[in-house]
Amino acid sequence: MLMIRSLRTQLGPWASRASFSTSAAAVEAERTIRDGYRNDWSREEIKSIYDSPILDLVFHGAQVHRHVHKFGEVQQCTLLSIKTGGCSEDCSYCPQSSRYDTGLKAQRLMNKGAVVAAAKKAKEAGSTRFCMGAAWRDTVGRKTNFSQILDYVKEIRAMGMEVCCTLGMLEKQQALELKKAGLTAYNHNLDTSREHYPNIITTRTYDERLETLQYVREAGISVCSGGIIGLGEAEEDRVGLLHTLATLPNHPESVPINALVAVKGTPLQDQKPVEIWEMIRMIATARIVMPKAMVRLSAGRVKFSIPEQALCFLAGANSIFTGDKLLTTPNNDFDADQLMFKILGLTPKTPSFSEEIPVPESERCEEAVSVAG
């Protein structure tokens, strides 16, 4: 009884209403607020949260969000494809695969001037994190290109922006080189559950993805990892994805939740659009089980109205990609997002360099291993 009174004191105005709900979302949200971070979630616990009544789930996602984060503050990120198309992988959703006829022409790595100009434009538009994506399976054998990207990272970091890359699989020494250059975060999505994964991709294993996340974490770089819904998966697969992320030794600092943008010419071109309620369930569940993460309302946002996006922010999303394109697919333009921020009373999040993960002393003392290739 004493514990309940203490919890009500912490929750303030939420307490009287939260205490009347017995849904899993209510129980686990209160537990998260009381006990904080945990990575021993069972799949059944996460499934029960996910299955909670939608309005209850939104309410308790918001409850955790307000406890851990500054409510209404949203991180603005910009994602640029610096090397487009020609990828050797067979990701069923991706128009950049060389295996599919999507009308996308392969391009070489963008030059430094063009990349830096894009970063400056993004900063002027309000973005605080600049993300660079290259359509590669991995970075092995790309010594020249990788060295160029290290230079891009240094230049953009010097502008006072957070810098993120998504370049495919990394080797351990490459993660260390990126950290040394000043990289803030590395994105490597798991995409879906381990069980559904072979139906979507055969050219890279699930464990190889997890290995890259481990190298990124060990290098002291923030981890950005989430997934895509609408790939023909079952709800159990969505729960499985969240379970894998929430039981990593450390939760990802960023968890992007993407809705499939079906592209003509890909194997998933005929998938039905993701509904807003599906996004809300993923976002609110992610918020409750990974309370400190930046939960990003990512690809597919362009299909949702401002009221629909508002529900996502209420449920726990606090990061977006801004700019009219995400790699090769459409996104909300700057003016539309400015209007949304004004209507919803959202405020931009400032860069968080102080929150970056320190490199272990042992690795700071090691000489950087030259990139193979």
CSV table of N, CA and C in Angstrom, one decimal, residues 31-174:
chain,number,residue,atom,x,y,z
A,31,ARG,N,5.2,0.2,-13.7
A,31,ARG,CA,6.4,-0.5,-13.3
A,31,ARG,C,7.7,0.2,-13.9
A,32,THR,N,7.6,0.6,-15.2
A,32,THR,CA,8.7,1.3,-15.8
A,32,THR,C,9.0,2.6,-15.1
A,33,ILE,N,8.0,3.4,-14.7
A,33,ILE,CA,8.2,4.6,-14.0
A,33,ILE,C,8.8,4.4,-12.7
A,34,ARG,N,8.4,3.3,-12.0
A,34,ARG,CA,8.9,3.0,-10.7
A,34,ARG,C,10.3,2.5,-10.7
A,35,ASP,N,10.5,1.5,-11.6
A,35,ASP,CA,11.8,0.8,-11.6
A,35,ASP,C,12.8,1.2,-12.6
A,36,GLY,N,12.3,1.9,-13.7
A,36,GLY,CA,13.2,2.4,-14.7
A,36,GLY,C,13.6,1.3,-15.7
A,37,TYR,N,14.7,1.5,-16.4
A,37,TYR,CA,15.2,0.7,-17.5
A,37,TYR,C,15.3,-0.8,-17.0
A,38,ARG,N,14.9,-1.7,-18.0
A,38,ARG,CA,15.2,-3.1,-17.8
A,38,ARG,C,15.3,-3.8,-19.1
A,39,ASN,N,16.1,-4.8,-19.2
A,39,ASN,CA,16.2,-5.6,-20.5
A,39,ASN,C,16.0,-7.1,-20.3
A,40,ASP,N,15.1,-7.4,-19.3
A,40,ASP,CA,14.8,-8.8,-19.1
A,40,ASP,C,13.3,-9.0,-19.5
A,41,TRP,N,12.8,-8.3,-20.4
A,41,TRP,CA,11.4,-8.4,-20.8
A,41,TRP,C,11.2,-9.8,-21.4
A,42,SER,N,10.0,-10.4,-21.1
A,42,SER,CA,9.6,-11.6,-21.8
A,42,SER,C,8.8,-11.3,-23.0
A,43,ARG,N,8.8,-12.1,-24.0
A,43,ARG,CA,8.0,-11.9,-25.2
A,43,ARG,C,6.5,-11.8,-24.8
A,44,GLU,N,6.1,-12.6,-23.8
A,44,GLU,CA,4.7,-12.5,-23.4
A,44,GLU,C,4.3,-11.2,-22.8
A,45,GLU,N,5.2,-10.6,-22.0
A,45,GLU,CA,5.0,-9.3,-21.4
A,45,GLU,C,4.8,-8.2,-22.5
A,46,ILE,N,5.7,-8.3,-23.5
A,46,ILE,CA,5.6,-7.3,-24.5
A,46,ILE,C,4.3,-7.5,-25.4
A,47,LYS,N,4.0,-8.7,-25.6
A,47,LYS,CA,2.7,-9.0,-26.4
A,47,LYS,C,1.5,-8.5,-25.6
A,48,SER,N,1.5,-8.7,-24.3
A,48,SER,CA,0.3,-8.2,-23.5
A,48,SER,C,0.2,-6.7,-23.5
A,49,ILE,N,1.3,-6.0,-23.6
A,49,ILE,CA,1.3,-4.5,-23.7
A,49,ILE,C,0.8,-4.1,-25.1
A,50,TYR,N,1.3,-4.8,-26.1
A,50,TYR,CA,0.9,-4.5,-27.5
A,50,TYR,C,-0.6,-4.7,-27.7
A,51,ASP,N,-1.1,-5.7,-27.0
A,51,ASP,CA,-2.5,-6.1,-27.2
A,51,ASP,C,-3.5,-5.3,-26.3
A,52,SER,N,-3.0,-4.4,-25.5
A,52,SER,CA,-3.8,-3.6,-24.6
A,52,SER,C,-4.8,-2.7,-25.4
A,53,PRO,N,-6.0,-2.4,-24.9
A,53,PRO,CA,-6.9,-1.5,-25.6
A,53,PRO,C,-6.1,-0.2,-26.1
A,54,ILE,N,-6.4,0.2,-27.3
A,54,ILE,CA,-5.6,1.2,-28.0
A,54,ILE,C,-5.5,2.5,-27.2
A,55,LEU,N,-6.7,3.0,-26.7
A,55,LEU,CA,-6.7,4.2,-26.0
A,55,LEU,C,-5.9,4.1,-24.7
A,56,ASP,N,-6.0,3.0,-24.0
A,56,ASP,CA,-5.2,2.7,-22.8
A,56,ASP,C,-3.7,2.7,-23.1
A,57,LEU,N,-3.4,2.1,-24.2
A,57,LEU,CA,-2.0,2.0,-24.7
A,57,LEU,C,-1.4,3.4,-24.9
A,58,VAL,N,-2.2,4.2,-25.7
A,58,VAL,CA,-1.7,5.6,-26.0
A,58,VAL,C,-1.5,6.3,-24.7
A,59,PHE,N,-2.5,6.2,-23.8
A,59,PHE,CA,-2.4,7.0,-22.5
A,59,PHE,C,-1.2,6.6,-21.7
A,60,HIS,N,-0.9,5.3,-21.6
A,60,HIS,CA,0.2,4.9,-20.7
A,60,HIS,C,1.6,5.1,-21.4
A,61,GLY,N,1.6,5.0,-22.8
A,61,GLY,CA,2.8,5.4,-23.5
A,61,GLY,C,3.1,6.9,-23.2
A,62,ALA,N,2.1,7.7,-23.2
A,62,ALA,CA,2.3,9.1,-22.9
A,62,ALA,C,2.7,9.3,-21.5
A,63,GLN,N,2.2,8.5,-20.6
A,63,GLN,CA,2.6,8.6,-19.2
A,63,GLN,C,4.1,8.4,-19.0
A,64,VAL,N,4.6,7.3,-19.6
A,64,VAL,CA,6.0,7.0,-19.6
A,64,VAL,C,6.8,8.1,-20.3
A,65,HIS,N,6.4,8.5,-21.4
A,65,HIS,CA,7.0,9.6,-22.2
A,65,HIS,C,7.2,10.8,-21.4
A,66,ARG,N,6.2,11.3,-20.7
A,66,ARG,CA,6.2,12.5,-19.9
A,66,ARG,C,7.2,12.3,-18.7
A,67,HIS,N,7.3,11.1,-18.2
A,67,HIS,CA,8.1,10.9,-17.1
A,67,HIS,C,9.6,10.9,-17.4
A,68,VAL,N,10.0,10.5,-18.6
A,68,VAL,CA,11.4,10.3,-19.0
A,68,VAL,C,11.9,11.4,-19.9
A,69,HIS,N,11.0,11.9,-20.8
A,69,HIS,CA,11.4,12.9,-21.7
A,69,HIS,C,10.7,14.3,-21.6
A,70,LYS,N,11.1,15.3,-22.2
A,70,LYS,CA,10.4,16.6,-22.2
A,70,LYS,C,9.3,16.4,-23.3
A,71,PHE,N,8.1,16.4,-22.8
A,71,PHE,CA,7.0,16.1,-23.7
A,71,PHE,C,6.8,17.3,-24.6
A,72,GLY,N,6.6,17.0,-25.9
A,72,GLY,CA,6.4,18.0,-26.9
A,72,GLY,C,7.7,18.4,-27.6
A,73,GLU,N,8.8,17.9,-27.1
A,73,GLU,CA,10.1,18.2,-27.7
A,73,GLU,C,10.4,17.0,-28.7
A,74,VAL,N,10.7,17.4,-30.0
A,74,VAL,CA,10.8,16.4,-31.1
A,74,VAL,C,12.2,16.7,-31.8
A,75,GLN,N,12.9,15.6,-31.9
A,75,GLN,CA,14.2,15.7,-32.6
A,75,GLN,C,13.9,15.7,-34.1
A,76,GLN,N,14.6,16.6,-34.9
A,76,GLN,CA,14.4,16.7,-36.3
A,76,GLN,C,15.7,16.2,-37.0
A,77,CYS,N,15.6,15.1,-37.8
A,77,CYS,CA,16.7,14.5,-38.5
A,77,CYS,C,16.5,14.6,-40.0
A,78,THR,N,17.6,14.7,-40.7
A,78,THR,CA,17.6,14.7,-42.2
A,78,THR,C,18.4,13.5,-42.7
A,79,LEU,N,17.8,12.7,-43.6
A,79,LEU,CA,18.5,11.6,-44.1
A,79,LEU,C,18.8,11.8,-45.6
A,80,LEU,N,20.1,11.7,-46.0
A,80,LEU,CA,20.5,11.9,-47.4
A,80,LEU,C,21.1,10.6,-47.9
A,81,SER,N,20.7,10.2,-49.1
A,81,SER,CA,21.3,9.0,-49.8
A,81,SER,C,22.6,9.6,-50.5
A,82,ILE,N,23.7,9.2,-49.9
A,82,ILE,CA,25.0,9.7,-50.5
A,82,ILE,C,25.6,8.7,-51.5
A,83,LYS,N,25.0,7.5,-51.6
A,83,LYS,CA,25.4,6.6,-52.6
A,83,LYS,C,24.1,5.8,-52.9
A,84,THR,N,23.5,6.0,-54.0
A,84,THR,CA,22.2,5.5,-54.3
A,84,THR,C,22.2,4.3,-55.3
A,85,GLY,N,21.4,3.3,-55.1
A,85,GLY,CA,21.2,2.2,-56.0
A,85,GLY,C,22.4,1.3,-56.2
A,86,GLY,N,22.1,0.2,-57.0
A,86,GLY,CA,23.2,-0.8,-57.3
A,86,GLY,C,23.5,-1.7,-56.2
A,87,CYS,N,22.7,-1.8,-55.1
A,87,CYS,CA,23.0,-2.7,-54.0
A,87,CYS,C,22.8,-4.1,-54.4
A,88,SER,N,23.8,-5.0,-53.9
A,88,SER,CA,23.8,-6.4,-54.2
A,88,SER,C,22.8,-7.2,-53.4
A,89,GLU,N,22.2,-6.6,-52.4
A,89,GLU,CA,21.3,-7.4,-51.5
A,89,GLU,C,19.9,-7.5,-52.1
A,90,ASP,N,19.1,-8.4,-51.5
A,90,ASP,CA,17.8,-8.7,-52.0
A,90,ASP,C,16.7,-8.3,-51.0
A,91,CYS,N,16.9,-7.3,-50.2
A,91,CYS,CA,15.8,-6.8,-49.3
A,91,CYS,C,14.6,-6.6,-50.1
A,92,SER,N,13.5,-7.3,-49.8
A,92,SER,CA,12.3,-7.3,-50.6
A,92,SER,C,11.6,-6.0,-50.7
A,93,TYR,N,11.9,-5.1,-49.8
A,93,TYR,CA,11.2,-3.8,-49.7
A,93,TYR,C,11.9,-2.7,-50.4
A,94,CYS,N,13.2,-2.9,-50.8
A,94,CYS,CA,14.1,-1.8,-51.2
A,94,CYS,C,14.2,-1.6,-52.7
A,95,PRO,N,13.9,-0.4,-53.1
A,95,PRO,CA,14.1,0.0,-54.5
A,95,PRO,C,15.5,0.1,-55.0
A,96,GLN,N,16.5,0.1,-54.0
A,96,GLN,CA,17.9,0.3,-54.4
A,96,GLN,C,18.6,-1.0,-54.7
A,97,SER,N,17.9,-2.1,-54.5
A,97,SER,CA,18.5,-3.4,-54.9
A,97,SER,C,18.7,-3.5,-56.4
A,98,SER,N,19.8,-4.0,-56.8
A,98,SER,CA,20.1,-4.2,-58.2
A,98,SER,C,19.3,-5.3,-58.8
A,99,ARG,N,18.7,-6.1,-58.0
A,99,ARG,CA,17.9,-7.3,-58.4
A,99,ARG,C,16.5,-7.0,-58.9
A,100,TYR,N,16.1,-5.7,-58.6
A,100,TYR,CA,14.7,-5.4,-59.0
A,100,TYR,C,14.7,-4.2,-60.0
A,101,ASP,N,13.7,-4.2,-60.9
A,101,ASP,CA,13.5,-3.2,-61.9
A,101,ASP,C,12.6,-2.1,-61.3
A,102,THR,N,13.1,-1.1,-60.7
A,102,THR,CA,12.3,-0.1,-60.1
A,102,THR,C,12.5,1.3,-60.8
A,103,GLY,N,13.3,1.3,-61.8
A,103,GLY,CA,13.6,2.5,-62.5
A,103,GLY,C,14.7,3.4,-61.9
A,104,LEU,N,15.3,2.9,-60.8
A,104,LEU,CA,16.3,3.7,-60.1
A,104,LEU,C,17.7,3.4,-60.6
A,105,LYS,N,18.4,4.4,-61.0
A,105,LYS,CA,19.7,4.2,-61.6
A,105,LYS,C,20.8,4.3,-60.5
A,106,ALA,N,21.7,3.4,-60.6
A,106,ALA,CA,22.8,3.5,-59.6
A,106,ALA,C,23.7,4.7,-59.8
A,107,GLN,N,24.1,5.3,-58.7
A,107,GLN,CA,25.0,6.5,-58.7
A,107,GLN,C,26.2,6.3,-57.9
A,108,ARG,N,27.2,7.0,-58.2
A,108,ARG,CA,28.5,7.0,-57.4
A,108,ARG,C,28.3,7.7,-56.1
A,109,LEU,N,29.2,7.6,-55.2
A,109,LEU,CA,29.2,8.3,-53.9
A,109,LEU,C,29.3,9.8,-54.2
A,110,MET,N,28.4,10.6,-53.6
A,110,MET,CA,28.4,12.0,-53.7
A,110,MET,C,29.7,12.7,-53.3
A,111,ASN,N,30.0,13.8,-53.9
A,111,ASN,CA,31.2,14.4,-53.5
A,111,ASN,C,31.0,15.3,-52.2
A,112,LYS,N,32.1,15.6,-51.6
A,112,LYS,CA,32.1,16.3,-50.3
A,112,LYS,C,31.3,17.6,-50.3
A,113,GLY,N,31.5,18.4,-51.4
A,113,GLY,CA,30.8,19.7,-51.5
A,113,GLY,C,29.3,19.5,-51.5
A,114,ALA,N,28.8,18.6,-52.2
A,114,ALA,CA,27.4,18.4,-52.3
A,114,ALA,C,26.8,17.9,-51.0
A,115,VAL,N,27.5,17.0,-50.3
A,115,VAL,CA,27.0,16.5,-49.1
A,115,VAL,C,27.0,17.6,-48.0
A,116,VAL,N,28.1,18.3,-47.9
A,116,VAL,CA,28.2,19.4,-46.9
A,116,VAL,C,27.1,20.5,-47.2
A,117,ALA,N,26.9,20.8,-48.5
A,117,ALA,CA,25.8,21.7,-48.8
A,117,ALA,C,24.5,21.2,-48.3
A,118,ALA,N,24.2,19.9,-48.5
A,118,ALA,CA,22.9,19.4,-48.1
A,118,ALA,C,22.8,19.4,-46.6
A,119,ALA,N,23.9,19.2,-45.9
A,119,ALA,CA,23.9,19.3,-44.4
A,119,ALA,C,23.6,20.7,-43.9
A,120,LYS,N,24.2,21.7,-44.6
A,120,LYS,CA,24.0,23.1,-44.2
A,120,LYS,C,22.5,23.5,-44.4
A,121,LYS,N,22.0,23.0,-45.5
A,121,LYS,CA,20.6,23.3,-45.8
A,121,LYS,C,19.7,22.6,-44.8
A,122,ALA,N,20.0,21.4,-44.4
A,122,ALA,CA,19.2,20.7,-43.3
A,122,ALA,C,19.3,21.5,-42.0
A,123,LYS,N,20.5,22.0,-41.7
A,123,LYS,CA,20.6,22.7,-40.4
A,123,LYS,C,19.8,24.0,-40.4
A,124,GLU,N,19.9,24.7,-41.6
A,124,GLU,CA,19.1,25.9,-41.7
A,124,GLU,C,17.6,25.7,-41.6
A,125,ALA,N,17.2,24.5,-42.0
A,125,ALA,CA,15.7,24.1,-41.9
A,125,ALA,C,15.3,23.6,-40.5
A,126,GLY,N,16.3,23.5,-39.6
A,126,GLY,CA,16.0,23.1,-38.3
A,126,GLY,C,16.4,21.7,-37.8
A,127,SER,N,17.0,20.9,-38.7
A,127,SER,CA,17.5,19.6,-38.3
A,127,SER,C,18.7,19.7,-37.4
A,128,THR,N,18.8,18.9,-36.5
A,128,THR,CA,20.0,18.8,-35.6
A,128,THR,C,20.8,17.6,-35.8
A,129,ARG,N,20.3,16.6,-36.5
A,129,ARG,CA,21.0,15.4,-36.8
A,129,ARG,C,21.0,15.2,-38.3
A,130,PHE,N,22.2,14.9,-38.9
A,130,PHE,CA,22.3,14.7,-40.3
A,130,PHE,C,22.7,13.2,-40.5
A,131,CYS,N,21.9,12.5,-41.3
A,131,CYS,CA,22.2,11.1,-41.5
A,131,CYS,C,22.6,10.8,-42.9
A,132,MET,N,23.6,10.0,-43.1
A,132,MET,CA,24.1,9.7,-44.5
A,132,MET,C,23.9,8.2,-44.7
A,133,GLY,N,23.2,7.8,-45.8
A,133,GLY,CA,23.0,6.4,-46.2
A,133,GLY,C,23.7,6.1,-47.5
A,134,ALA,N,24.3,4.9,-47.5
A,134,ALA,CA,24.9,4.4,-48.7
A,134,ALA,C,24.3,3.0,-49.0
A,135,ALA,N,23.9,2.7,-50.2
A,135,ALA,CA,23.3,1.4,-50.6
A,135,ALA,C,24.4,0.4,-50.8
A,136,TRP,N,25.0,-0.1,-49.7
A,136,TRP,CA,26.0,-1.1,-49.7
A,136,TRP,C,25.5,-2.3,-48.8
A,137,ARG,N,26.0,-3.5,-49.1
A,137,ARG,CA,25.8,-4.6,-48.2
A,137,ARG,C,26.7,-4.4,-47.0
A,138,ASP,N,27.9,-4.0,-47.2
A,138,ASP,CA,28.9,-3.8,-46.2
A,138,ASP,C,30.0,-2.8,-46.7
A,139,THR,N,31.0,-2.5,-45.9
A,139,THR,CA,32.0,-1.5,-46.2
A,139,THR,C,33.3,-2.1,-46.5
A,140,VAL,N,33.4,-3.5,-46.5
A,140,VAL,CA,34.6,-4.2,-46.8
A,140,VAL,C,35.1,-3.9,-48.2
A,141,GLY,N,36.3,-3.6,-48.4
A,141,GLY,CA,36.9,-3.4,-49.8
A,141,GLY,C,36.5,-2.0,-50.3
A,142,ARG,N,36.1,-1.1,-49.5
A,142,ARG,CA,35.7,0.2,-49.9
A,142,ARG,C,36.6,1.3,-49.2
A,143,LYS,N,37.8,1.1,-49.2
A,143,LYS,CA,38.8,1.9,-48.4
A,143,LYS,C,38.7,3.4,-48.8
A,144,THR,N,38.7,3.6,-50.1
A,144,THR,CA,38.6,5.0,-50.6
A,144,THR,C,37.3,5.7,-50.2
A,145,ASN,N,36.2,5.0,-50.5
A,145,ASN,CA,34.9,5.6,-50.2
A,145,ASN,C,34.7,5.8,-48.7
A,146,PHE,N,35.2,4.8,-47.9
A,146,PHE,CA,35.1,4.9,-46.5
A,146,PHE,C,35.9,6.1,-45.9
A,147,SER,N,37.1,6.3,-46.5
A,147,SER,CA,37.9,7.4,-46.0
A,147,SER,C,37.2,8.7,-46.4
A,148,GLN,N,36.5,8.8,-47.5
A,148,GLN,CA,35.8,10.0,-47.9
A,148,GLN,C,34.7,10.2,-46.9
A,149,ILE,N,34.0,9.2,-46.5
A,149,ILE,CA,32.8,9.3,-45.5
A,149,ILE,C,33.4,9.8,-44.2
A,150,LEU,N,34.5,9.3,-43.8
A,150,LEU,CA,35.1,9.8,-42.5
A,150,LEU,C,35.3,11.3,-42.5
A,151,ASP,N,35.7,11.8,-43.7
A,151,ASP,CA,36.0,13.2,-43.9
A,151,ASP,C,34.6,13.9,-43.8
A,152,TYR,N,33.6,13.4,-44.4
A,152,TYR,CA,32.3,14.0,-44.4
A,152,TYR,C,31.8,14.1,-42.9
A,153,VAL,N,32.0,13.0,-42.2
A,153,VAL,CA,31.6,13.0,-40.8
A,153,VAL,C,32.2,14.2,-40.0
A,154,LYS,N,33.6,14.3,-40.2
A,154,LYS,CA,34.3,15.3,-39.4
A,154,LYS,C,33.8,16.7,-39.8
A,155,GLU,N,33.5,16.9,-41.1
A,155,GLU,CA,33.1,18.3,-41.6
A,155,GLU,C,31.7,18.6,-41.0
A,156,ILE,N,30.8,17.7,-41.0
A,156,ILE,CA,29.4,18.0,-40.6
A,156,ILE,C,29.4,18.1,-39.1
A,157,ARG,N,30.2,17.3,-38.4
A,157,ARG,CA,30.2,17.4,-36.9
A,157,ARG,C,30.8,18.8,-36.5
A,158,ALA,N,31.7,19.3,-37.3
A,158,ALA,CA,32.3,20.6,-37.0
A,158,ALA,C,31.2,21.7,-37.2
A,159,MET,N,30.1,21.4,-37.9
A,159,MET,CA,29.1,22.4,-38.1
A,159,MET,C,28.1,22.5,-36.8
A,160,GLY,N,28.4,21.6,-35.9
A,160,GLY,CA,27.6,21.6,-34.7
A,160,GLY,C,26.3,20.7,-34.8
A,161,MET,N,26.4,19.8,-35.7
A,161,MET,CA,25.3,18.8,-35.9
A,161,MET,C,25.7,17.4,-35.4
A,162,GLU,N,24.7,16.7,-34.9
A,162,GLU,CA,24.9,15.3,-34.7
A,162,GLU,C,25.0,14.6,-36.1
A,163,VAL,N,25.8,13.5,-36.1
A,163,VAL,CA,26.0,12.9,-37.4
A,163,VAL,C,25.7,11.4,-37.3
A,164,CYS,N,25.0,10.9,-38.2
A,164,CYS,CA,24.6,9.4,-38.2
A,164,CYS,C,25.0,8.9,-39.6
A,165,CYS,N,25.3,7.6,-39.6
A,165,CYS,CA,25.5,6.9,-40.9
A,165,CYS,C,24.8,5.6,-40.9
A,166,THR,N,24.4,5.1,-42.1
A,166,THR,CA,23.9,3.8,-42.3
A,166,THR,C,24.6,3.3,-43.6
A,167,LEU,N,25.6,2.4,-43.5
A,167,LEU,CA,26.4,2.0,-44.6
A,167,LEU,C,26.4,0.5,-44.7
A,168,GLY,N,25.5,-0.2,-44.1
A,168,GLY,CA,25.5,-1.6,-44.2
A,168,GLY,C,26.3,-2.2,-43.0
A,169,MET,N,26.8,-3.4,-43.2
A,169,MET,CA,27.5,-4.1,-42.1
A,169,MET,C,28.9,-3.4,-41.9
A,170,LEU,N,29.3,-3.4,-40.7
A,170,LEU,CA,30.6,-2.8,-40.3
A,170,LEU,C,31.5,-3.9,-39.7
A,171,GLU,N,32.8,-3.7,-39.9
A,171,GLU,CA,33.8,-4.5,-39.1
A,171,GLU,C,34.2,-3.7,-37.9
A,172,LYS,N,34.7,-4.3,-36.9
A,172,LYS,CA,35.0,-3.7,-35.6
A,172,LYS,C,35.9,-2.4,-35.8
A,173,GLN,N,37.0,-2.6,-36.6
A,173,GLN,CA,37.9,-1.4,-36.7
A,173,GLN,C,37.3,-0.3,-37.5
A,174,GLN,N,36.3,-0.6,-38.3
A,174,GLN,CA,35.6,0.5,-39.0
A,174,GLN,C,34.7,1.3,-38.1
